[in-house]
Amino acid sequence: MIPSKVVNDVEGELERRYGLVVGGRTLSLLLGYPTQQAFKRAALRDALPIRVFTIQGRRGKFATVKDVARWYQSLQRVLS
């Protein structure tokens, strides 16, 4: 298991770069989708690896950097 400090470090770096919430092309790249279209198809199939949400008055899907960091942690456990 990856120490929570590592997850906090990843979360802190993501937050420093992107803020508390990330969306658009940045989110799709962080989740490993090669194109926005691939991300949109996965979202339509409800196959994204983390919880995403909409923001009233804005287009697209968004996620918290905390959820992205936790997903990275889960990947590390699978790959270890």
CSV table of C-alpha atoms in Angstrom, one decimal:
chain,number,residue,atom,x,y,z
A,1,MET,CA,0.0,0.0,0.0
A,2,ILE,CA,1.2,3.5,-0.8
A,3,PRO,CA,1.6,5.7,2.3
A,4,SER,CA,-1.1,8.4,2.6
A,5,LYS,CA,1.7,11.0,2.6
A,6,VAL,CA,2.4,10.1,-1.1
A,7,VAL,CA,-1.2,10.5,-1.9
A,8,ASN,CA,-1.3,13.8,-0.1
A,9,ASP,CA,1.8,14.9,-2.0
A,10,VAL,CA,0.2,13.9,-5.3
A,11,GLU,CA,-3.0,15.7,-4.3
A,12,GLY,CA,-1.1,18.7,-3.2
A,13,GLU,CA,0.8,18.9,-6.5
A,14,LEU,CA,-2.4,18.5,-8.5
A,15,GLU,CA,-4.1,21.2,-6.4
A,16,ARG,CA,-1.2,23.5,-6.8
A,17,ARG,CA,-1.3,23.1,-10.6
A,18,TYR,CA,-5.1,23.0,-11.2
A,19,GLY,CA,-7.0,24.1,-8.1
A,20,LEU,CA,-9.5,22.0,-6.2
A,21,VAL,CA,-11.5,21.0,-9.3
A,22,VAL,CA,-10.3,19.9,-12.7
A,23,GLY,CA,-12.2,19.5,-15.9
A,24,GLY,CA,-12.0,19.6,-19.7
A,25,ARG,CA,-9.0,18.4,-21.6
A,26,THR,CA,-6.9,18.4,-18.4
A,27,LEU,CA,-9.2,16.0,-16.7
A,28,SER,CA,-9.3,13.6,-19.7
A,29,LEU,CA,-5.5,13.7,-19.9
A,30,LEU,CA,-5.1,13.1,-16.1
A,31,LEU,CA,-7.3,10.0,-16.5
A,32,GLY,CA,-5.3,8.7,-19.4
A,33,TYR,CA,-7.8,9.3,-22.3
A,34,PRO,CA,-6.0,10.1,-25.5
A,35,THR,CA,-8.7,12.4,-26.8
A,36,GLN,CA,-11.7,14.4,-25.6
A,37,GLN,CA,-13.9,12.1,-27.7
A,38,ALA,CA,-12.6,9.0,-25.9
A,39,PHE,CA,-13.3,10.7,-22.6
A,40,LYS,CA,-16.8,11.7,-23.7
A,41,ARG,CA,-17.6,8.1,-24.9
A,42,ALA,CA,-16.5,6.7,-21.5
A,43,ALA,CA,-18.6,9.3,-19.7
A,44,LEU,CA,-21.7,8.4,-21.8
A,45,ARG,CA,-21.1,4.7,-20.9
A,46,ASP,CA,-20.7,5.6,-17.2
A,47,ALA,CA,-17.2,4.0,-17.5
A,48,LEU,CA,-15.0,6.7,-16.0
A,49,PRO,CA,-12.8,5.5,-13.2
A,50,ILE,CA,-13.8,8.3,-10.8
A,51,ARG,CA,-16.9,10.3,-9.9
A,52,VAL,CA,-17.5,13.2,-12.1
A,53,PHE,CA,-20.1,16.0,-11.9
A,54,THR,CA,-21.4,19.0,-13.7
A,55,ILE,CA,-21.3,22.6,-12.7
A,56,GLN,CA,-24.4,24.7,-13.4
A,57,GLY,CA,-23.6,27.3,-16.1
A,58,ARG,CA,-20.5,25.4,-17.3
A,59,ARG,CA,-20.1,22.8,-20.0
A,60,GLY,CA,-18.5,19.4,-19.5
A,61,LYS,CA,-17.6,17.1,-16.6
A,62,PHE,CA,-15.5,18.0,-13.6
A,63,ALA,CA,-13.8,16.1,-10.8
A,64,THR,CA,-12.0,16.9,-7.6
A,65,VAL,CA,-8.2,16.6,-7.5
A,66,LYS,CA,-8.7,14.5,-4.4
A,67,ASP,CA,-10.6,11.9,-6.4
A,68,VAL,CA,-7.9,11.9,-9.1
A,69,ALA,CA,-5.2,11.4,-6.5
A,70,ARG,CA,-7.1,8.5,-4.9
A,71,TRP,CA,-7.5,6.9,-8.3
A,72,TYR,CA,-3.7,7.2,-8.8
A,73,GLN,CA,-3.2,5.5,-5.5
A,74,SER,CA,-5.5,2.6,-6.5
A,75,LEU,CA,-3.5,2.2,-9.8
A,76,GLN,CA,-0.3,2.0,-7.8
A,77,ARG,CA,-1.7,-0.9,-5.7
A,78,VAL,CA,-2.7,-2.8,-8.8
A,79,LEU,CA,0.6,-2.2,-10.5
A,80,SER,CA,2.7,-3.1,-7.5
